[in-house]
Coordinates of C-alpha atoms and ligand atoms in Angstrom, one line a residue:
M1 CA 11.5 6.6 27.8
Q2 CA 12.5 9.5 25.6
R3 CA 15.8 11.1 25.7
P4 CA 16.0 14.9 26.0
N5 CA 15.5 16.7 22.6
T6 CA 19.1 17.5 21.9
K7 CA 19.3 16.6 18.2
S8 CA 17.5 18.1 15.3
Y9 CA 16.6 16.6 11.9
F10 CA 15.5 17.9 8.6
L11 CA 13.5 15.5 6.4
K12 CA 12.6 16.1 2.7
T13 CA 10.2 13.9 0.9
F14 CA 10.2 13.4 -2.9
G15 CA 7.7 11.4 -5.0
C16 CA 4.6 9.5 -4.3
Q17 CA 2.2 9.3 -1.4
M18 CA 3.9 6.1 -0.2
N19 CA 7.0 8.1 0.5
V20 CA 4.8 10.7 2.4
Y21 CA 3.4 7.8 4.5
D22 CA 6.9 6.4 5.1
S23 CA 8.3 9.9 6.0
E24 CA 5.5 10.2 8.6
R25 CA 6.5 6.9 10.2
M26 CA 10.2 7.9 10.2
T27 CA 9.2 11.2 11.9
E28 CA 7.4 9.2 14.6
A29 CA 10.4 6.9 15.1
L30 CA 12.8 9.8 15.3
A31 CA 10.6 11.6 17.8
R32 CA 10.7 8.5 20.0
D33 CA 14.5 8.6 19.8
G34 CA 14.7 12.2 21.0
Y35 CA 15.0 14.0 17.7
A36 CA 13.2 17.3 17.0
A37 CA 12.2 18.4 13.5
T38 CA 13.6 21.6 12.1
D39 CA 12.8 23.5 8.9
D40 CA 16.3 25.0 8.9
I41 CA 18.4 22.5 7.0
A42 CA 21.7 24.3 7.6
S43 CA 21.4 23.8 11.4
A44 CA 20.2 20.1 11.3
D45 CA 22.2 17.4 13.0
L46 CA 20.6 14.9 10.7
V47 CA 19.4 15.4 7.1
I48 CA 17.3 12.7 5.5
L49 CA 16.2 12.7 1.9
N50 CA 13.3 10.3 1.2
T51 CA 13.9 9.9 -2.5
C52 CA 12.0 8.9 -5.7
H53 CA 13.5 6.9 -8.6
I54 CA 10.5 6.8 -10.9
R55 CA 11.9 9.2 -13.6
E56 CA 15.4 10.4 -14.2
K57 CA 14.6 14.0 -13.2
A58 CA 13.5 13.0 -9.7
A59 CA 16.6 10.9 -9.1
E60 CA 19.0 13.6 -10.5
K61 CA 17.4 16.2 -8.2
V62 CA 18.6 14.1 -5.2
Y63 CA 22.2 14.4 -6.3
S64 CA 22.0 18.2 -6.8
D65 CA 20.5 18.5 -3.3
L66 CA 23.2 16.3 -1.9
G67 CA 25.9 18.6 -3.3
R68 CA 24.4 21.6 -1.4
I69 CA 23.9 19.5 1.8
R70 CA 27.6 18.4 1.6
D71 CA 28.6 22.1 1.6
M72 CA 26.4 22.7 4.7
K73 CA 28.0 19.7 6.4
D74 CA 31.5 21.1 5.6
A75 CA 30.5 24.5 7.0
R76 CA 29.2 22.9 10.2
K77 CA 32.3 20.8 10.6
R78 CA 34.4 24.0 10.6
D79 CA 32.2 25.1 13.6
G80 CA 33.0 21.7 15.3
K81 CA 29.6 20.2 14.6
E82 CA 28.9 16.8 13.0
T83 CA 26.1 16.2 10.5
V84 CA 24.7 12.8 9.5
I85 CA 23.3 12.6 5.9
A86 CA 20.9 9.8 5.1
V87 CA 19.4 8.9 1.8
A88 CA 16.2 6.8 2.0
G89 CA 13.5 5.7 -0.4
C90 CA 13.8 4.3 -3.9
V91 CA 17.0 6.0 -5.1
A92 CA 18.6 4.4 -2.0
Q93 CA 17.1 1.0 -2.9
A94 CA 18.0 1.2 -6.6
E95 CA 21.5 2.7 -6.4
G96 CA 22.8 1.5 -3.0
R97 CA 26.5 1.9 -2.6
E98 CA 26.8 4.0 -5.8
I99 CA 25.3 6.9 -3.8
T100 CA 28.2 7.0 -1.3
T101 CA 30.7 6.6 -4.2
R102 CA 29.1 9.5 -6.1
Q103 CA 28.6 11.6 -3.0
P104 CA 30.9 10.5 -0.2
A105 CA 29.4 13.0 2.3
V106 CA 26.4 10.6 2.5
D107 CA 26.7 8.5 5.7
L108 CA 23.7 6.2 5.5
V109 CA 21.8 4.7 2.5
I110 CA 18.6 3.0 3.7
G111 CA 16.0 1.2 1.5
P112 CA 12.2 1.3 2.3
Q113 CA 12.2 -2.2 3.8
S114 CA 14.7 -1.2 6.6
Y115 CA 13.1 1.9 8.1
H116 CA 12.4 0.2 11.4
R117 CA 16.2 0.2 11.8
L118 CA 16.6 3.9 11.1
P119 CA 17.4 5.2 14.6
E120 CA 19.8 2.3 15.3
L121 CA 21.7 2.8 12.0
I122 CA 21.9 6.6 12.5
E123 CA 23.5 6.0 15.8
R124 CA 25.9 3.5 14.4
T125 CA 27.1 5.7 11.6
A126 CA 27.3 8.7 14.0
N127 CA 29.5 6.7 16.4
T128 CA 31.8 4.9 13.8
R129 CA 31.7 7.5 11.0
E130 CA 31.4 4.5 8.6
H131 CA 29.3 4.5 5.5
I132 CA 26.3 2.2 6.0
V133 CA 24.3 0.8 3.1
E134 CA 21.2 -1.1 4.1
T135 CA 19.1 -2.2 1.1
E136 CA 18.2 -5.8 1.9
F137 CA 14.6 -7.0 1.5
P138 CA 14.3 -8.6 4.9
G139 CA 11.5 -11.1 5.5
D140 CA 10.4 -9.5 8.7
E141 CA 7.8 -6.8 8.7
K142 CA 8.8 -3.1 9.0
F143 CA 5.3 -2.1 9.8
E144 CA 5.3 -4.1 13.0
R145 CA 8.7 -2.9 14.1
M146 CA 7.7 0.7 13.6
K147 CA 4.6 0.4 15.7
A148 CA 3.7 3.6 17.4
P149 CA 0.6 5.5 18.4
R150 CA -0.2 7.2 15.1
R151 CA -0.3 11.0 15.0
V152 CA -2.3 12.7 12.2
S153 CA -1.2 15.9 10.6
S154 CA -4.4 16.1 8.5
P155 CA -8.0 14.9 8.7
S156 CA -7.1 12.9 5.6
A157 CA -4.7 10.2 6.7
F158 CA -2.7 7.7 4.6
L159 CA -2.8 4.0 5.5
T160 CA -0.4 1.7 3.7
V161 CA -2.3 -1.5 3.0
Q162 CA 0.0 -3.1 0.4
E163 CA 3.5 -2.5 -0.9
G164 CA 5.4 -3.7 -4.0
C165 CA 4.4 -4.7 -7.4
D166 CA 4.5 -8.0 -9.4
K167 CA 3.3 -6.4 -12.7
F168 CA 6.7 -5.5 -14.3
C169 CA 5.6 -2.9 -16.8
T170 CA 8.6 -2.5 -19.0
F171 CA 9.2 1.2 -18.2
C172 CA 8.9 0.9 -14.4
V173 CA 11.4 0.6 -11.6
V174 CA 8.9 -0.1 -8.8
P175 CA 9.1 -3.9 -8.9
Y176 CA 12.8 -3.5 -8.4
T177 CA 12.8 -0.7 -5.8
R178 CA 9.8 -1.8 -3.8
G179 CA 10.0 -5.6 -4.4
A180 CA 7.3 -8.2 -4.6
E181 CA 3.7 -7.5 -3.6
F182 CA 3.0 -7.8 0.1
S183 CA -0.3 -7.1 1.8
R184 CA -0.8 -6.3 5.5
S185 CA -3.4 -8.3 7.4
L186 CA -7.0 -7.0 8.1
A187 CA -6.4 -7.2 11.9
K188 CA -3.4 -4.9 11.7
L189 CA -5.1 -2.5 9.3
E190 CA -8.2 -2.3 11.4
A191 CA -6.1 -1.5 14.5
E192 CA -4.1 1.2 12.7
A193 CA -7.3 2.7 11.2
R194 CA -8.8 2.9 14.7
E195 CA -5.7 4.7 16.0
L196 CA -5.9 7.1 13.1
I197 CA -9.6 7.8 13.7
A198 CA -9.0 8.2 17.4
A199 CA -6.2 10.7 16.6
G200 CA -8.6 12.8 14.5
A201 CA -8.6 11.4 11.0
K202 CA -11.9 11.5 9.1
E203 CA -10.7 10.2 5.8
L204 CA -8.5 7.2 5.1
V205 CA -6.5 7.0 1.9
L206 CA -5.5 3.3 1.4
L207 CA -2.1 3.2 -0.2
G208 CA -0.4 0.6 -2.3
Q209 CA 1.8 0.6 -5.4
N210 CA -0.8 -1.8 -6.7
V211 CA -3.5 -1.3 -4.1
N212 CA -6.3 -3.2 -5.8
A213 CA -4.2 -6.3 -6.0
Y214 CA -4.5 -6.3 -2.1
H215 CA -4.8 -9.9 -0.8
G216 CA -4.3 -9.8 2.9
E217 CA -5.1 -12.2 5.7
G218 CA -8.7 -11.8 6.8
P219 CA -11.0 -13.4 9.4
G220 CA -10.2 -17.1 10.1
G221 CA -7.0 -16.9 8.1
R222 CA -8.7 -16.7 4.7
T223 CA -7.5 -14.2 2.1
I224 CA -9.6 -11.1 1.5
G225 CA -9.4 -8.6 -1.4
L226 CA -9.6 -4.8 -1.4
A227 CA -13.4 -4.7 -1.6
E228 CA -13.8 -6.6 1.6
L229 CA -11.1 -4.6 3.3
I230 CA -12.9 -1.4 2.4
R231 CA -16.2 -2.8 3.7
R232 CA -14.6 -3.8 7.0
L233 CA -12.9 -0.4 7.4
A234 CA -16.1 1.4 6.6
D235 CA -17.7 -0.3 9.6
I236 CA -15.3 1.5 12.0
E237 CA -17.1 4.2 13.9
G238 CA -16.1 7.7 12.7
I239 CA -14.8 6.9 9.2
E240 CA -16.4 9.4 6.9
R241 CA -14.5 8.9 3.7
I242 CA -12.4 6.2 2.1
R243 CA -10.2 6.4 -1.0
Y244 CA -7.6 4.1 -2.4
T245 CA -4.7 4.5 -4.8
T246 CA -3.0 3.4 -7.1
S247 CA -4.9 0.8 -9.0
H248 CA -4.1 -1.4 -12.0
P249 CA -6.9 -2.0 -14.5
R250 CA -6.3 -5.8 -14.5
D251 CA -7.0 -6.0 -10.7
M252 CA -10.3 -4.1 -10.8
D253 CA -12.6 -7.0 -10.0
A254 CA -16.4 -7.2 -9.8
D255 CA -16.4 -7.1 -6.0
L256 CA -14.4 -3.8 -6.0
I257 CA -16.7 -2.3 -8.6
A258 CA -19.7 -3.3 -6.5
A259 CA -18.2 -1.7 -3.5
H260 CA -18.4 1.6 -5.4
T261 CA -22.2 1.1 -5.4
E262 CA -22.6 -0.3 -1.9
V263 CA -20.2 1.5 0.4
P264 CA -21.4 5.1 1.1
Q265 CA -18.0 6.2 2.5
L266 CA -16.1 5.1 -0.6
M267 CA -15.6 8.4 -2.5
P268 CA -16.6 8.6 -6.2
F269 CA -13.1 9.2 -7.5
L270 CA -10.7 6.7 -9.0
H271 CA -7.1 7.0 -10.1
L272 CA -6.8 4.2 -12.7
P273 CA -3.6 4.6 -14.8
V274 CA -3.9 3.5 -18.4
Q275 CA -0.6 4.9 -19.7
S276 CA -1.5 4.7 -23.4
G277 CA -4.5 4.3 -25.7
S278 CA -2.6 2.3 -28.3
D279 CA -2.7 -1.5 -28.0
R280 CA 0.8 -1.7 -29.7
M281 CA 2.2 0.4 -26.9
L282 CA 0.3 -1.3 -24.2
T283 CA 1.7 -4.6 -25.3
A284 CA 5.2 -3.2 -25.5
M285 CA 4.7 -1.8 -22.0
N286 CA 3.6 -5.2 -20.7
R287 CA 0.5 -3.6 -19.3
K288 CA -1.6 -6.8 -19.6
H289 CA -4.7 -4.9 -20.9
R290 CA -5.9 -3.5 -24.2
A291 CA -7.4 0.0 -24.7
E292 CA -10.9 -1.5 -25.4
E293 CA -10.7 -3.5 -22.1
Y294 CA -10.0 -0.2 -20.2
L295 CA -12.9 1.5 -21.9
D296 CA -15.2 -1.5 -21.0
L297 CA -14.0 -1.3 -17.4
I298 CA -14.8 2.4 -17.3
G299 CA -18.3 1.6 -18.6
R300 CA -18.8 -1.0 -15.8
L301 CA -17.5 1.4 -13.1
R302 CA -19.8 4.2 -14.3
S303 CA -22.8 1.8 -14.3
A304 CA -21.9 1.1 -10.7
R305 CA -21.3 4.7 -9.8
P306 CA -22.6 7.1 -12.4
D307 CA -20.9 10.2 -11.0
L308 CA -17.5 8.5 -10.7
A309 CA -14.7 11.0 -11.4
L310 CA -11.7 9.4 -13.2
S311 CA -8.0 10.1 -13.1
S312 CA -5.1 8.4 -14.9
D313 CA -1.4 8.5 -15.6
F314 CA 0.0 8.7 -19.2
I315 CA 3.4 8.2 -20.7
V316 CA 4.2 9.8 -24.0
G317 CA 7.2 8.9 -26.2
F318 CA 7.6 5.3 -25.1
P319 CA 10.1 3.6 -27.4
G320 CA 8.6 2.9 -30.8
E321 CA 5.6 5.2 -30.3
T322 CA 4.3 6.6 -33.6
D323 CA 2.1 9.6 -34.4
Q324 CA -0.8 7.1 -34.8
D325 CA -0.1 5.6 -31.3
A326 CA -0.1 9.1 -29.8
E327 CA -3.3 9.9 -31.6
D328 CA -4.9 6.7 -30.2
T329 CA -4.1 7.9 -26.7
L330 CA -5.9 11.2 -27.4
S331 CA -8.9 9.2 -28.7
L332 CA -9.0 7.2 -25.5
I333 CA -8.9 10.4 -23.4
R334 CA -11.8 11.8 -25.5
A335 CA -13.8 8.6 -25.0
V336 CA -13.3 8.6 -21.2
G337 CA -13.4 12.3 -20.1
F338 CA -11.0 12.6 -17.2
A339 CA -11.5 14.8 -14.1
Q340 CA -7.8 15.1 -13.8
A341 CA -4.6 13.2 -14.8
F342 CA -0.9 13.1 -14.7
S343 CA 1.3 12.8 -17.8
F344 CA 5.0 12.3 -18.3
K345 CA 7.6 12.0 -21.0
Y346 CA 9.0 8.5 -21.1
S347 CA 12.2 8.4 -19.1
P348 CA 14.5 5.4 -19.6
R349 CA 15.3 3.9 -16.2
P350 CA 18.4 1.8 -15.7
G351 CA 17.7 -1.9 -15.4
T352 CA 14.2 -1.8 -16.9
P353 CA 13.6 -3.7 -20.2
A354 CA 12.4 -0.6 -22.2
S355 CA 15.5 1.4 -21.4
T356 CA 17.5 -0.6 -23.9
H357 CA 15.1 -0.4 -26.8
E358 CA 16.7 1.0 -29.9
D359 CA 13.8 3.0 -31.1
Q360 CA 13.8 5.7 -28.5
V361 CA 11.7 8.7 -29.4
P362 CA 13.5 12.1 -29.8
E363 CA 13.1 14.6 -27.0
E364 CA 11.3 17.3 -29.3
V365 CA 8.7 14.7 -30.4
K366 CA 8.1 13.7 -26.7
S367 CA 7.7 17.4 -25.8
E368 CA 5.3 18.1 -28.6
R369 CA 3.1 15.0 -27.8
L370 CA 3.1 15.9 -24.1
Q371 CA 1.9 19.4 -24.9
R372 CA -1.0 18.2 -27.0
L373 CA -2.0 15.6 -24.5
Q374 CA -1.8 18.0 -21.5
A375 CA -3.8 20.6 -23.4
L376 CA -6.6 18.1 -23.9
L377 CA -6.4 16.9 -20.3
D378 CA -6.5 20.5 -19.0
D379 CA -9.6 21.2 -21.1
Q380 CA -11.3 18.1 -19.6
Q381 CA -10.3 19.1 -16.1
A382 CA -11.7 22.6 -16.7
D383 CA -15.0 21.1 -18.1
F384 CA -15.3 18.8 -15.1
N385 CA -14.8 21.6 -12.6
A386 CA -17.1 23.9 -14.5
Q387 CA -19.9 21.5 -13.8
A388 CA -19.6 22.2 -10.1
L389 CA -20.5 25.9 -10.5
G390 CA -23.7 26.7 -8.7
T391 CA -24.0 23.3 -7.0
I392 CA -23.7 22.5 -3.3
V393 CA -21.0 20.0 -2.4
P394 CA -20.0 18.4 0.8
V395 CA -16.4 19.5 1.6
L396 CA -14.0 17.9 4.1
F397 CA -11.8 20.7 5.3
E398 CA -8.1 19.6 5.6
R399 CA -6.2 22.7 6.5
R400 CA -6.1 26.4 6.8
G401 CA -5.4 28.4 3.6
R402 CA -2.9 31.2 3.1
Q403 CA -5.3 34.0 3.7
P404 CA -6.5 34.7 7.2
G405 CA -9.9 33.0 7.8
E406 CA -9.5 30.8 4.7
F407 CA -9.9 27.0 4.8
V408 CA -9.0 24.4 2.2
G409 CA -10.9 21.1 1.7
R410 CA -11.9 18.6 -0.9
T411 CA -15.1 17.5 -2.6
P412 CA -15.9 13.8 -2.9
Y413 CA -14.4 14.1 -6.4
L414 CA -11.0 15.3 -4.9
Q415 CA -11.4 18.9 -6.2
L416 CA -9.7 21.5 -4.0
V417 CA -12.1 24.0 -2.5
H418 CA -11.3 27.3 -0.9
V419 CA -13.7 28.9 1.6
A420 CA -13.6 31.9 3.9
A421 CA -15.3 31.3 7.2
E422 CA -15.4 32.1 10.9
G423 CA -14.1 29.7 13.5
D424 CA -12.2 26.5 12.8
L425 CA -13.4 24.3 10.0
V426 CA -10.4 21.9 9.9
G427 CA -11.6 18.3 10.4
S428 CA -15.3 19.1 9.7
T429 CA -17.4 18.4 6.7
A430 CA -19.7 21.2 5.5
N431 CA -21.9 21.9 2.5
V432 CA -20.4 24.5 0.2
A433 CA -22.1 26.5 -2.5
V434 CA -19.6 26.7 -5.3
T435 CA -19.4 30.3 -6.5
D436 CA -16.2 30.4 -8.5
V437 CA -14.3 27.8 -10.6
R438 CA -10.7 27.8 -11.7
R439 CA -9.0 25.1 -13.7
V440 CA -7.6 23.3 -10.6
S441 CA -9.7 24.5 -7.8
L442 CA -13.1 25.7 -6.7
S443 CA -14.2 28.4 -4.2
G444 CA -17.4 29.0 -2.5
V445 CA -19.3 29.9 0.7
I446 CA -20.6 27.7 3.5
A447 CA -24.2 26.8 2.6
A448 CA -26.9 27.1 5.3
A449 CA -27.5 23.7 6.9
Ligands
LIG1 N1 9.1 7.2 -17.5 C1 8.0 8.1 -17.5 N2 7.0 7.9 -16.6 C2 7.0 6.8 -15.8 N3 6.1 6.4 -14.9 C3 6.7 5.3 -14.3 N4 7.8 4.9 -14.9 C4 8.1 5.9 -15.8 C5 9.1 6.1 -16.7 N5 10.2 5.3 -16.8 C6 4.9 7.0 -14.6 C7 3.7 6.1 -14.9 C8 3.2 5.7 -13.6 C9 3.5 6.9 -12.8 C10 3.6 6.8 -11.3 O1 4.8 7.3 -13.3 O2 2.7 6.8 -15.6 O3 1.8 5.3 -13.5
LIG2 FE1 5.1 0.2 -12.1 FE2 2.4 0.4 -11.7 FE3 3.4 -1.1 -13.7 FE4 3.7 -1.9 -11.1 S1 1.7 -1.6 -12.2 S2 5.3 -2.0 -12.7 S3 4.1 0.1 -10.1 S4 3.6 1.1 -13.5

């Protein structure tokens, strides 16, 4: 039974798609507990920041937001109203009690493995006015405890299939903030996928920090990999598109490559971070693959699916990176040809091995290398999008655009497409004739069936 909607909450999500998924689940749990969402942070009874710790900028942004939220809390207090401030996500997991020390207005610090306890802990801190820090990695399963009929806010729905990472790249906080790899069982994922489809989803985006290392319990208790999971999900009536992210080159096995040939719903787009094109850097990063192995893998993937569009993450200015190393990364990018990519300056993260290296790269050098790398990636993205001009592509429409009568969707290659049309296209797939191409998006008109 639901309580009357007396309390409001404001939830802000930082970082990756995993946080977006977790925020959706928190939203569902709060709705069951009688909370109503508000966009007006100043009037919210509960403010939750679902945070990201991957780079320093993301983590510092949380503290500047918290300063402003504290002022709002003080202002509300003068009007006789209480506010609960909760910090969730990876900053919560990584910094724990340090957060309440640095910003005492925070009432609750809750790590990603404890979200099933969110309503209970909010109530406890509201009643006792005590700081609560909950960052254990409990053995029990948060997914089960957060069970709820799924709602979907978009025809493209996230489904978390795997969490955590055992790779320990030397720059990365994820193995510490999200813990060891854990895969959900096929039975649970099929059930959640069916709920999502019944609620209107057309596309499933399978999420995991290391999604292609998926090894969940399958039929008869045997362990299955991501390829088999994808095949089983593709059999569910109504699933039009499947994607998965984020993958590690080492876990891209032959079966998963074959799935790109065999499963029609598996979209021809792959985010496969390489980080660097220099073997020296890849070794220092503990990436467990060499540049040549990555190129060879791309070759096999393209043999399986010739139109596969590729995306990657890059880090520039990792400790000890020379001009030659940076040049090697540009060469790898030229050899692959990416449809899109993300690139970052190396950011030393407390507790990770690389953060204590002595040969840190100066900020100006990082900036200069990032600029060159991004210019090349931008050109490649523009070239990739230009190929779409004059073609007809199937677009799954995800939402309305800003202009009246405008709809926004995606091609199989994840390109954004804007179209003006009559009626309501959201949730449907239609062929679009591409008439205009910009660097990051396409536009066109609905093509006659
Ligand atoms: N500094 C810069 N970028 C980082 N990433 C992860 N850790 C760091 C760091 N310390 C990037 C990697 C990863 C992406 C999610 O974020 O490229 O693939
Ligand atoms: Fe981080 Fe990805 Fe490396 Fe895992 S594989 S440690 S999540 S960069």
